[in-house]
PDB file of C-alpha atoms in Angstrom:
ATOM      1  CA  MET Y   1      -6.787  18.044  28.657  1.00 46.00           C
ATOM      2  CA  THR Y   2      -8.802  18.823  31.788  1.00 53.00           C
ATOM      3  CA  SER Y   3      -8.992  22.305  33.253  1.00 59.00           C
ATOM      4  CA  PRO Y   4      -7.196  22.904  36.541  1.00 70.00           C
ATOM      5  CA  ALA Y   5      -9.344  22.881  39.660  1.00 79.00           C
ATOM      6  CA  PRO Y   6     -10.489  26.371  40.675  1.00 94.00           C
ATOM      7  CA  VAL Y   7      -8.370  27.790  43.492  1.00 96.00           C
ATOM      8  CA  VAL Y   8      -8.958  30.874  45.629  1.00 97.00           C
ATOM      9  CA  LEU Y   9      -6.031  32.536  47.412  1.00 97.00           C
ATOM     10  CA  VAL Y  10      -6.408  35.025  50.249  1.00 98.00           C
ATOM     11  CA  PHE Y  11      -3.232  36.511  51.737  1.00 97.00           C
ATOM     12  CA  LEU Y  12      -3.224  37.757  55.302  1.00 97.00           C
ATOM     13  CA  ASP Y  13      -2.296  41.434  55.083  1.00 94.00           C
ATOM     14  CA  PRO Y  14      -2.542  44.083  57.821  1.00 93.00           C
ATOM     15  CA  ASP Y  15      -3.858  46.539  55.222  1.00 93.00           C
ATOM     16  CA  PHE Y  16      -6.800  44.226  54.404  1.00 95.00           C
ATOM     17  CA  PRO Y  17      -8.794  43.168  57.515  1.00 94.00           C
ATOM     18  CA  ASP Y  18     -10.461  40.232  55.720  1.00 95.00           C
ATOM     19  CA  GLY Y  19      -7.371  39.310  53.724  1.00 96.00           C
ATOM     20  CA  ARG Y  20      -6.149  40.255  50.270  1.00 96.00           C
ATOM     21  CA  VAL Y  21      -7.537  38.151  47.421  1.00 97.00           C
ATOM     22  CA  ALA Y  22      -4.862  37.158  44.881  1.00 96.00           C
ATOM     23  CA  ASP Y  23      -5.026  35.649  41.409  1.00 94.00           C
ATOM     24  CA  ALA Y  24      -4.105  31.985  41.820  1.00 93.00           C
ATOM     25  CA  SER Y  25      -3.247  31.711  38.135  1.00 91.00           C
ATOM     26  CA  LYS Y  26      -0.346  34.163  38.524  1.00 94.00           C
ATOM     27  CA  PRO Y  27       2.915  33.918  40.501  1.00 92.00           C
ATOM     28  CA  GLN Y  28       2.570  35.132  44.079  1.00 93.00           C
ATOM     29  CA  LEU Y  29       5.845  34.158  45.816  1.00 92.00           C
ATOM     30  CA  LEU Y  30       9.401  35.263  45.154  1.00 92.00           C
ATOM     31  CA  VAL Y  31      11.796  32.486  44.145  1.00 92.00           C
ATOM     32  CA  THR Y  32      13.928  33.481  47.147  1.00 94.00           C
ATOM     33  CA  ASP Y  33      11.117  32.771  49.602  1.00 94.00           C
ATOM     34  CA  LEU Y  34      12.438  30.493  52.365  1.00 95.00           C
ATOM     35  CA  GLY Y  35       9.304  28.397  52.215  1.00 94.00           C
ATOM     36  CA  VAL Y  36      10.300  27.469  48.667  1.00 92.00           C
ATOM     37  CA  THR Y  37      14.076  27.207  49.041  1.00 94.00           C
ATOM     38  CA  ARG Y  38      14.181  25.515  52.471  1.00 94.00           C
ATOM     39  CA  GLY Y  39      10.669  24.366  53.327  1.00 94.00           C
ATOM     40  CA  ASP Y  40      10.858  26.814  56.232  1.00 95.00           C
ATOM     41  CA  GLY Y  41       7.280  27.269  57.320  1.00 96.00           C
ATOM     42  CA  VAL Y  42       4.175  25.569  58.651  1.00 97.00           C
ATOM     43  CA  PHE Y  43       0.752  24.648  57.345  1.00 97.00           C
ATOM     44  CA  GLU Y  44      -2.615  23.121  58.192  1.00 97.00           C
ATOM     45  CA  THR Y  45      -5.198  21.473  55.961  1.00 97.00           C
ATOM     46  CA  MET Y  46      -8.902  21.501  56.814  1.00 96.00           C
ATOM     47  CA  LEU Y  47     -12.116  20.303  55.217  1.00 96.00           C
ATOM     48  CA  ALA Y  48     -15.097  22.568  54.656  1.00 96.00           C
ATOM     49  CA  VAL Y  49     -18.410  20.758  54.165  1.00 94.00           C
ATOM     50  CA  GLY Y  50     -21.332  22.800  52.910  1.00 93.00           C
ATOM     51  CA  GLY Y  51     -19.294  25.958  53.508  1.00 94.00           C
ATOM     52  CA  GLU Y  52     -18.554  25.115  57.162  1.00 95.00           C
ATOM     53  CA  VAL Y  53     -14.927  24.460  58.097  1.00 97.00           C
ATOM     54  CA  ARG Y  54     -14.566  21.469  60.404  1.00 95.00           C
ATOM     55  CA  LYS Y  55     -12.407  21.549  63.564  1.00 96.00           C
ATOM     56  CA  MET Y  56     -11.163  25.065  62.840  1.00 97.00           C
ATOM     57  CA  GLN Y  57     -10.143  25.815  66.416  1.00 97.00           C
ATOM     58  CA  ALA Y  58      -8.081  22.623  66.706  1.00 96.00           C
ATOM     59  CA  HIS Y  59      -6.289  23.411  63.449  1.00 97.00           C
ATOM     60  CA  LEU Y  60      -5.582  27.014  64.445  1.00 98.00           C
ATOM     61  CA  ASP Y  61      -4.215  25.838  67.775  1.00 97.00           C
ATOM     62  CA  ARG Y  62      -1.949  23.296  66.091  1.00 97.00           C
ATOM     63  CA  LEU Y  63      -0.790  25.886  63.546  1.00 97.00           C
ATOM     64  CA  GLY Y  64       0.234  28.067  66.467  1.00 97.00           C
ATOM     65  CA  SER Y  65       2.086  25.206  68.166  1.00 96.00           C
ATOM     66  CA  SER Y  66       3.942  24.342  64.962  1.00 96.00           C
ATOM     67  CA  ALA Y  67       4.903  27.989  64.446  1.00 96.00           C
ATOM     68  CA  GLU Y  68       6.148  28.222  68.025  1.00 96.00           C
ATOM     69  CA  ALA Y  69       8.378  25.181  67.443  1.00 94.00           C
ATOM     70  CA  LEU Y  70       9.928  27.025  64.477  1.00 94.00           C
ATOM     71  CA  ASP Y  71      10.213  30.369  66.327  1.00 95.00           C
ATOM     72  CA  LEU Y  72       7.878  31.773  63.691  1.00 95.00           C
ATOM     73  CA  ASP Y  73       5.689  34.762  64.539  1.00 94.00           C
ATOM     74  CA  ILE Y  74       2.385  34.298  62.707  1.00 96.00           C
ATOM     75  CA  PRO Y  75      -0.873  36.291  62.449  1.00 96.00           C
ATOM     76  CA  GLY Y  76      -3.423  35.907  65.239  1.00 96.00           C
ATOM     77  CA  GLN Y  77      -6.354  33.505  65.073  1.00 97.00           C
ATOM     78  CA  ASP Y  78      -8.954  36.211  64.419  1.00 97.00           C
ATOM     79  CA  ALA Y  79      -7.092  37.262  61.259  1.00 97.00           C
ATOM     80  CA  TRP Y  80      -6.984  33.640  60.123  1.00 98.00           C
ATOM     81  CA  ARG Y  81     -10.691  33.192  60.765  1.00 98.00           C
ATOM     82  CA  ARG Y  82     -11.562  36.225  58.649  1.00 97.00           C
ATOM     83  CA  ALA Y  83      -9.313  35.125  55.792  1.00 98.00           C
ATOM     84  CA  ILE Y  84     -10.700  31.576  55.916  1.00 98.00           C
ATOM     85  CA  ALA Y  85     -14.277  32.854  55.774  1.00 97.00           C
ATOM     86  CA  ALA Y  86     -13.391  35.118  52.852  1.00 97.00           C
ATOM     87  CA  ALA Y  87     -11.693  32.315  50.905  1.00 97.00           C
ATOM     88  CA  VAL Y  88     -14.535  29.826  51.388  1.00 97.00           C
ATOM     89  CA  ALA Y  89     -17.247  32.376  50.573  1.00 96.00           C
ATOM     90  CA  ARG Y  90     -15.454  33.566  47.452  1.00 96.00           C
ATOM     91  CA  HIS Y  91     -14.861  30.021  46.196  1.00 96.00           C
ATOM     92  CA  ARG Y  92     -18.520  29.087  46.635  1.00 95.00           C
ATOM     93  CA  SER Y  93     -19.619  32.338  45.004  1.00 94.00           C
ATOM     94  CA  GLU Y  94     -17.362  31.928  41.972  1.00 94.00           C
ATOM     95  CA  ASN Y  95     -17.937  28.174  41.688  1.00 92.00           C
ATOM     96  CA  PRO Y  96     -21.508  27.448  42.801  1.00 91.00           C
ATOM     97  CA  PRO Y  97     -21.575  23.856  44.087  1.00 88.00           C
ATOM     98  CA  ALA Y  98     -24.005  21.310  42.679  1.00 86.00           C
ATOM     99  CA  ASN Y  99     -24.912  20.260  46.224  1.00 87.00           C
ATOM    100  CA  PRO Y 100     -24.464  23.331  48.463  1.00 86.00           C
ATOM    101  CA  ALA Y 101     -25.156  21.405  51.670  1.00 85.00           C
ATOM    102  CA  THR Y 102     -22.599  18.659  51.106  1.00 87.00           C
ATOM    103  CA  ASP Y 103     -19.912  20.055  48.793  1.00 91.00           C
ATOM    104  CA  GLU Y 104     -16.373  19.644  50.079  1.00 94.00           C
ATOM    105  CA  LEU Y 105     -13.541  22.171  49.907  1.00 96.00           C
ATOM    106  CA  VAL Y 106      -9.964  21.725  51.022  1.00 97.00           C
ATOM    107  CA  VAL Y 107      -8.891  24.785  53.012  1.00 98.00           C
ATOM    108  CA  LYS Y 108      -5.146  25.098  53.473  1.00 98.00           C
ATOM    109  CA  LEU Y 109      -3.409  27.552  55.796  1.00 98.00           C
ATOM    110  CA  VAL Y 110       0.215  28.244  54.904  1.00 98.00           C
ATOM    111  CA  VAL Y 111       2.901  30.351  56.576  1.00 97.00           C
ATOM    112  CA  SER Y 112       6.347  30.785  55.038  1.00 97.00           C
ATOM    113  CA  ARG Y 113       9.196  32.621  56.749  1.00 95.00           C
ATOM    114  CA  GLY Y 114       9.326  34.746  53.595  1.00 94.00           C
ATOM    115  CA  VAL Y 115      12.455  36.045  51.936  1.00 93.00           C
ATOM    116  CA  GLU Y 116      15.679  36.325  53.959  1.00 89.00           C
ATOM    117  CA  GLY Y 117      15.393  39.243  56.360  1.00 86.00           C
ATOM    118  CA  ALA Y 118      11.672  39.822  55.763  1.00 86.00           C
ATOM    119  CA  PRO Y 119      10.021  41.746  58.638  1.00 88.00           C
ATOM    120  CA  ALA Y 120       7.083  39.331  58.735  1.00 89.00           C
ATOM    121  CA  PRO Y 121       6.245  35.894  57.347  1.00 94.00           C
ATOM    122  CA  THR Y 122       4.111  35.345  54.286  1.00 96.00           C
ATOM    123  CA  ALA Y 123       0.734  33.844  55.201  1.00 97.00           C
ATOM    124  CA  TRP Y 124      -2.196  32.799  53.069  1.00 98.00           C
ATOM    125  CA  VAL Y 125      -5.343  30.679  52.832  1.00 98.00           C
ATOM    126  CA  GLN Y 126      -6.000  28.459  49.838  1.00 98.00           C
ATOM    127  CA  ALA Y 127      -9.440  27.023  49.042  1.00 97.00           C
ATOM    128  CA  SER Y 128      -9.893  24.344  46.380  1.00 96.00           C
ATOM    129  CA  PRO Y 129     -12.253  21.440  45.642  1.00 94.00           C
ATOM    130  CA  ALA Y 130     -11.661  18.163  47.465  1.00 93.00           C
ATOM    131  CA  GLY Y 131     -10.352  15.423  45.179  1.00 88.00           C
ATOM    132  CA  ALA Y 132     -12.264  12.284  44.309  1.00 88.00           C
ATOM    133  CA  ALA Y 133      -9.467   9.982  45.533  1.00 89.00           C
ATOM    134  CA  GLY Y 134     -10.050  10.769  49.197  1.00 88.00           C
ATOM    135  CA  ARG Y 135     -13.780  10.098  48.966  1.00 89.00           C
ATOM    136  CA  ARG Y 136     -13.133   6.863  47.117  1.00 92.00           C
ATOM    137  CA  GLN Y 137     -10.623   5.627  49.693  1.00 94.00           C
ATOM    138  CA  ARG Y 138     -12.905   6.333  52.631  1.00 92.00           C
ATOM    139  CA  GLU Y 139     -15.584   4.245  50.879  1.00 92.00           C
ATOM    140  CA  THR Y 140     -13.547   1.323  49.501  1.00 93.00           C
ATOM    141  CA  GLY Y 141     -10.630   1.203  51.932  1.00 95.00           C
ATOM    142  CA  ILE Y 142      -6.895   1.201  51.310  1.00 97.00           C
ATOM    143  CA  ASP Y 143      -3.939  -1.165  51.133  1.00 98.00           C
ATOM    144  CA  VAL Y 144      -0.889  -0.010  53.076  1.00 98.00           C
ATOM    145  CA  ILE Y 145       2.680  -1.083  53.762  1.00 98.00           C
ATOM    146  CA  PHE Y 146       4.972  -0.635  56.755  1.00 98.00           C
ATOM    147  CA  LEU Y 147       8.031   1.561  56.195  1.00 97.00           C
ATOM    148  CA  ASP Y 148      10.919   2.326  58.549  1.00 96.00           C
ATOM    149  CA  ARG Y 149      11.001   6.022  59.392  1.00 93.00           C
ATOM    150  CA  GLY Y 150      14.625   5.812  60.501  1.00 92.00           C
ATOM    151  CA  TYR Y 151      14.144   7.288  64.001  1.00 90.00           C
ATOM    152  CA  ASP Y 152      13.533   5.563  67.318  1.00 90.00           C
ATOM    153  CA  SER Y 153      10.352   6.385  69.224  1.00 87.00           C
ATOM    154  CA  ASP Y 154      12.155   8.539  71.822  1.00 88.00           C
ATOM    155  CA  VAL Y 155      13.890  10.878  69.397  1.00 88.00           C
ATOM    156  CA  ALA Y 156      11.293  13.667  69.613  1.00 85.00           C
ATOM    157  CA  GLU Y 157      12.121  14.298  73.253  1.00 86.00           C
ATOM    158  CA  ARG Y 158      15.860  13.834  72.750  1.00 89.00           C
ATOM    159  CA  ALA Y 159      16.138  15.984  69.608  1.00 89.00           C
ATOM    160  CA  PRO Y 160      13.320  18.592  69.470  1.00 88.00           C
ATOM    161  CA  TRP Y 161      15.053  20.370  66.581  1.00 87.00           C
ATOM    162  CA  LEU Y 162      13.864  17.544  64.314  1.00 88.00           C
ATOM    163  CA  LEU Y 163      10.394  19.131  64.630  1.00 87.00           C
ATOM    164  CA  LEU Y 164       8.644  15.747  64.532  1.00 86.00           C
ATOM    165  CA  GLY Y 165       5.610  17.098  66.373  1.00 86.00           C
ATOM    166  CA  ALA Y 166       5.213  20.132  64.100  1.00 89.00           C
ATOM    167  CA  LYS Y 167       3.410  20.315  60.768  1.00 93.00           C
ATOM    168  CA  THR Y 168       6.090  21.946  58.636  1.00 94.00           C
ATOM    169  CA  LEU Y 169       6.390  22.597  54.907  1.00 93.00           C
ATOM    170  CA  SER Y 170       9.247  20.059  54.761  1.00 92.00           C
ATOM    171  CA  TYR Y 171       7.128  17.188  53.416  1.00 91.00           C
ATOM    172  CA  ALA Y 172       9.510  15.752  50.822  1.00 93.00           C
ATOM    173  CA  VAL Y 173      10.113  12.572  52.849  1.00 93.00           C
ATOM    174  CA  ASN Y 174       6.391  12.019  53.369  1.00 94.00           C
ATOM    175  CA  MET Y 175       5.691  12.378  49.657  1.00 95.00           C
ATOM    176  CA  ALA Y 176       8.620  10.115  48.772  1.00 97.00           C
ATOM    177  CA  ALA Y 177       7.160   7.445  51.067  1.00 97.00           C
ATOM    178  CA  LEU Y 178       3.809   7.657  49.282  1.00 96.00           C
ATOM    179  CA  ARG Y 179       5.448   7.392  45.864  1.00 97.00           C
ATOM    180  CA  TYR Y 180       7.376   4.354  47.052  1.00 97.00           C
ATOM    181  CA  ALA Y 181       4.133   2.760  48.282  1.00 97.00           C
ATOM    182  CA  HIS Y 182       2.432   3.380  44.951  1.00 97.00           C
ATOM    183  CA  LYS Y 183       5.311   1.680  43.141  1.00 97.00           C
ATOM    184  CA  GLN Y 184       4.708  -1.348  45.378  1.00 96.00           C
ATOM    185  CA  GLY Y 185       1.018  -1.400  44.451  1.00 97.00           C
ATOM    186  CA  ALA Y 186      -0.132   0.063  47.797  1.00 97.00           C
ATOM    187  CA  ASP Y 187      -2.175   3.173  48.532  1.00 97.00           C
ATOM    188  CA  ASP Y 188      -0.496   4.442  51.680  1.00 97.00           C
ATOM    189  CA  VAL Y 189       2.134   3.926  54.365  1.00 98.00           C
ATOM    190  CA  ILE Y 190       2.316   3.372  58.102  1.00 98.00           C
ATOM    191  CA  PHE Y 191       5.663   4.492  59.485  1.00 97.00           C
ATOM    192  CA  LEU Y 192       7.514   2.415  62.064  1.00 96.00           C
ATOM    193  CA  SER Y 193      10.230   3.670  64.376  1.00 94.00           C
ATOM    194  CA  SER Y 194      13.655   2.051  64.202  1.00 94.00           C
ATOM    195  CA  ASN Y 195      12.838   0.274  67.480  1.00 93.00           C
ATOM    196  CA  GLY Y 196       9.669  -1.245  66.036  1.00 94.00           C
ATOM    197  CA  ARG Y 197       6.899   1.064  67.255  1.00 95.00           C
ATOM    198  CA  VAL Y 198       3.916   2.076  65.144  1.00 96.00           C
ATOM    199  CA  LEU Y 199       3.980   5.820  64.428  1.00 96.00           C
ATOM    200  CA  GLU Y 200       1.697   7.440  61.819  1.00 96.00           C
ATOM    201  CA  GLY Y 201       0.977   7.752  58.127  1.00 96.00           C
ATOM    202  CA  PRO Y 202       2.658  10.402  55.953  1.00 95.00           C
ATOM    203  CA  THR Y 203      -0.523  12.496  56.093  1.00 94.00           C
ATOM    204  CA  SER Y 204      -2.658  10.676  58.656  1.00 96.00           C
ATOM    205  CA  THR Y 205      -3.036   9.192  62.129  1.00 96.00           C
ATOM    206  CA  VAL Y 206      -3.304   5.453  62.822  1.00 98.00           C
ATOM    207  CA  LEU Y 207      -6.317   4.013  64.655  1.00 97.00           C
ATOM    208  CA  LEU Y 208      -7.174   0.419  65.517  1.00 97.00           C
ATOM    209  CA  ALA Y 209     -10.154  -1.233  67.172  1.00 96.00           C
ATOM    210  CA  HIS Y 210     -10.766  -4.338  69.229  1.00 95.00           C
ATOM    211  CA  VAL Y 211     -14.224  -5.710  69.985  1.00 93.00           C
ATOM    212  CA  GLU Y 212     -14.617  -8.137  72.897  1.00 89.00           C
ATOM    213  CA  GLU Y 213     -17.372  -9.753  74.914  1.00 81.00           C
ATOM    214  CA  SER Y 214     -17.232  -8.852  78.609  1.00 74.00           C
ATOM    215  CA  GLY Y 215     -17.894 -11.304  81.413  1.00 73.00           C
ATOM    216  CA  THR Y 216     -21.491 -10.060  81.567  1.00 78.00           C
ATOM    217  CA  GLY Y 217     -22.059 -10.680  77.874  1.00 74.00           C
ATOM    218  CA  THR Y 218     -21.954  -7.030  76.833  1.00 84.00           C
ATOM    219  CA  ARG Y 219     -19.909  -5.872  73.876  1.00 88.00           C
ATOM    220  CA  VAL Y 220     -16.791  -3.824  74.661  1.00 92.00           C
ATOM    221  CA  LYS Y 221     -15.368  -1.675  71.854  1.00 95.00           C
ATOM    222  CA  ARG Y 222     -11.901  -0.225  72.288  1.00 96.00           C
ATOM    223  CA  LEU Y 223     -10.300   2.417  70.051  1.00 97.00           C
ATOM    224  CA  ILE Y 224      -6.501   2.735  70.234  1.00 97.00           C
ATOM    225  CA  THR Y 225      -3.920   5.083  68.684  1.00 97.00           C
ATOM    226  CA  PRO Y 226      -0.106   5.334  69.019  1.00 95.00           C
ATOM    227  CA  GLN Y 227       1.386   7.269  71.910  1.00 89.00           C
ATOM    228  CA  LEU Y 228       1.524  10.981  71.193  1.00 84.00           C
ATOM    229  CA  ASP Y 229       5.021  11.317  72.698  1.00 83.00           C
ATOM    230  CA  SER Y 230       6.552   8.951  70.150  1.00 85.00           C
ATOM    231  CA  GLY Y 231       7.456  11.652  67.640  1.00 85.00           C
ATOM    232  CA  ILE Y 232       4.151  11.880  65.774  1.00 91.00           C
ATOM    233  CA  LEU Y 233       1.965  14.833  64.870  1.00 90.00           C
ATOM    234  CA  PRO Y 234      -1.001  15.193  67.251  1.00 91.00           C
ATOM    235  CA  GLY Y 235      -3.983  14.416  65.022  1.00 93.00           C
ATOM    236  CA  THR Y 236      -6.871  16.883  65.183  1.00 95.00           C
ATOM    237  CA  SER Y 237      -9.188  14.257  63.678  1.00 95.00           C
ATOM    238  CA  GLN Y 238      -8.019  11.539  66.065  1.00 95.00           C
ATOM    239  CA  GLY Y 239      -8.544  13.845  69.046  1.00 94.00           C
ATOM    240  CA  ALA Y 240     -12.034  14.855  67.942  1.00 95.00           C
ATOM    241  CA  LEU Y 241     -13.066  11.281  67.160  1.00 96.00           C
ATOM    242  CA  PHE Y 242     -11.769  10.025  70.519  1.00 96.00           C
ATOM    243  CA  THR Y 243     -13.964  12.592  72.280  1.00 95.00           C
ATOM    244  CA  ALA Y 244     -17.032  11.533  70.285  1.00 95.00           C
ATOM    245  CA  ALA Y 245     -16.298   7.814  70.677  1.00 96.00           C
ATOM    246  CA  LYS Y 246     -15.886   8.113  74.446  1.00 96.00           C
ATOM    247  CA  ALA Y 247     -19.266   9.832  74.681  1.00 95.00           C
ATOM    248  CA  ALA Y 248     -20.744   6.958  72.656  1.00 95.00           C
ATOM    249  CA  GLY Y 249     -19.401   4.344  75.078  1.00 94.00           C
ATOM    250  CA  TRP Y 250     -16.133   3.301  73.442  1.00 96.00           C
ATOM    251  CA  GLU Y 251     -13.083   2.619  75.580  1.00 95.00           C
ATOM    252  CA  LEU Y 252      -9.955   4.536  74.525  1.00 96.00           C
ATOM    253  CA  GLY Y 253      -6.296   3.640  74.601  1.00 94.00           C
ATOM    254  CA  TYR Y 254      -2.861   4.880  73.569  1.00 93.00           C
ATOM    255  CA  GLY Y 255       0.062   2.649  72.559  1.00 85.00           C
ATOM    256  CA  PRO Y 256       2.844   1.781  72.531  1.00 92.00           C
ATOM    257  CA  LEU Y 257       1.853  -0.261  69.505  1.00 96.00           C
ATOM    258  CA  GLU Y 258       3.867  -2.754  67.499  1.00 96.00           C
ATOM    259  CA  PRO Y 259       3.133  -3.990  63.957  1.00 97.00           C
ATOM    260  CA  GLN Y 260       1.543  -7.203  65.234  1.00 97.00           C
ATOM    261  CA  ASP Y 261      -1.014  -5.147  67.180  1.00 97.00           C
ATOM    262  CA  LEU Y 262      -2.339  -3.808  63.886  1.00 97.00           C
ATOM    263  CA  LEU Y 263      -2.286  -7.206  62.207  1.00 97.00           C
ATOM    264  CA  ASP Y 264      -4.278  -8.675  65.118  1.00 96.00           C
ATOM    265  CA  ALA Y 265      -6.821  -5.828  65.279  1.00 96.00           C
ATOM    266  CA  ASP Y 266     -10.486  -6.180  64.343  1.00 96.00           C
ATOM    267  CA  ALA Y 267     -10.161  -3.023  62.251  1.00 97.00           C
ATOM    268  CA  VAL Y 268      -7.509  -0.429  61.375  1.00 97.00           C
ATOM    269  CA  TRP Y 269      -7.949   3.027  59.877  1.00 97.00           C
ATOM    270  CA  LEU Y 270      -5.904   5.975  58.709  1.00 97.00           C
ATOM    271  CA  ILE Y 271      -7.704   9.161  59.676  1.00 96.00           C
ATOM    272  CA  SER Y 272      -7.080  12.692  58.419  1.00 95.00           C
ATOM    273  CA  SER Y 273      -8.986  15.924  58.061  1.00 94.00           C
ATOM    274  CA  VAL Y 274      -9.674  15.712  54.323  1.00 94.00           C
ATOM    275  CA  ARG Y 275      -9.829  11.987  53.570  1.00 93.00           C
ATOM    276  CA  LEU Y 276     -11.561  11.391  56.913  1.00 94.00           C
ATOM    277  CA  LEU Y 277     -11.741   7.762  58.077  1.00 95.00           C
ATOM    278  CA  ALA Y 278     -10.147   5.377  55.553  1.00 96.00           C
ATOM    279  CA  PRO Y 279     -10.408   1.674  56.513  1.00 97.00           C
ATOM    280  CA  VAL Y 280      -7.226  -0.336  56.009  1.00 98.00           C
ATOM    281  CA  ASN Y 281      -7.960  -3.515  54.065  1.00 97.00           C
ATOM    282  CA  THR Y 282      -4.458  -4.990  54.043  1.00 97.00           C
ATOM    283  CA  ILE Y 283      -1.036  -4.282  55.537  1.00 98.00           C
ATOM    284  CA  ASP Y 284       1.924  -5.749  53.652  1.00 97.00           C
ATOM    285  CA  GLY Y 285      -0.583  -7.930  51.807  1.00 96.00           C
ATOM    286  CA  LYS Y 286      -2.183  -9.366  54.967  1.00 97.00           C
ATOM    287  CA  GLN Y 287      -5.918  -8.855  55.471  1.00 96.00           C
ATOM    288  CA  ILE Y 288      -6.938  -6.906  58.550  1.00 96.00           C
ATOM    289  CA  GLY Y 289      -9.845  -8.178  60.665  1.00 92.00           C
ATOM    290  CA  THR Y 290     -13.000  -9.337  58.943  1.00 89.00           C
ATOM    291  CA  PRO Y 291     -14.719  -7.271  56.232  1.00 90.00           C
ATOM    292  CA  SER Y 292     -18.167  -7.398  57.861  1.00 92.00           C
ATOM    293  CA  LEU Y 293     -16.959  -6.178  61.271  1.00 93.00           C
ATOM    294  CA  GLN Y 294     -14.714  -3.571  59.692  1.00 93.00           C
ATOM    295  CA  LYS Y 295     -17.661  -2.254  57.690  1.00 94.00           C
ATOM    296  CA  GLU Y 296     -19.852  -2.084  60.791  1.00 95.00           C
ATOM    297  CA  LEU Y 297     -17.263  -0.271  62.889  1.00 96.00           C
ATOM    298  CA  THR Y 298     -16.366   2.095  60.044  1.00 96.00           C
ATOM    299  CA  ALA Y 299     -20.008   3.078  59.616  1.00 96.00           C
ATOM    300  CA  GLU Y 300     -20.400   3.729  63.351  1.00 96.00           C
ATOM    301  CA  LEU Y 301     -17.237   5.804  63.684  1.00 96.00           C
ATOM    302  CA  SER Y 302     -17.881   7.682  60.439  1.00 94.00           C
ATOM    303  CA  ALA Y 303     -21.314   8.687  61.742  1.00 94.00           C
ATOM    304  CA  LEU Y 304     -19.723   9.930  64.959  1.00 94.00           C
ATOM    305  CA  PHE Y 305     -17.061  11.815  63.009  1.00 92.00           C
ATOM    306  CA  ALA Y 306     -19.655  13.405  60.718  1.00 88.00           C
ATOM    307  CA  GLY Y 307     -21.196  15.091  63.743  1.00 85.00           C
ATOM    308  CA  ILE Y 308     -17.963  16.871  64.663  1.00 82.00           C
ATOM    309  CA  HIS Y 309     -17.689  20.568  63.812  1.00 79.00           C
TER     310      HIS Y 309
END
């Protein structure tokens, strides 16, 4: 039996400026906490490489937007920054990495509404080692399937109470979709709206690329993602990569996208903060693009993404 991965917990507490360190091996939440009983809360997940947390500002901004959608009053960004620094430093101190410059930690920010009637939410930072599965998938690629999400692509604007653009603790559907995919022999899922638009993965953003020769014989590379107003979570990784790709000469585009657009693409990826850029090998059993071009584009975009902080 393997030992559990070491976890460091730091609770945001006004009595502790840098956060209150808690024992992750002991219970920390009441069973009546609304984050547990109703999934009433928000979270963000970041990657720290060599002790440096990537895209922290983008994640803090999105945490704030998600909390605002839930009418949840959360600690300020400076308090989060101090608690994050404390959690990462403590984890590296207690678990010295074999490669200090390249070790990867998953840093999760969680806010629960707390118990009914609580004067303030419960907020904490969790630091733990990154799993091997994510690294493997970014290197070997993934097989995915399309699944119907059950909403049309305009529902986010029509029904904001569905919280489709917020990163909430209510992830049961997302996890059920992944379990269903695994039972079908796939690694991941790309959700479709009920009116046939490409949306997102359960824990990732969809990207596709087209490479064309212009009339002057130069190579034109275009990176495309679904429309952000279609009821998907704005991807911090997608946004950062788009900025870097534009600076490197890529053309950028936003949907609407249909399933055939992905099947016809030269390359498709699912991108997220921890797994990073995972090339999609097949969708519903159909090969995407050509392996050599996919490998070339993946290497170029991964190098651009590695330079983002």
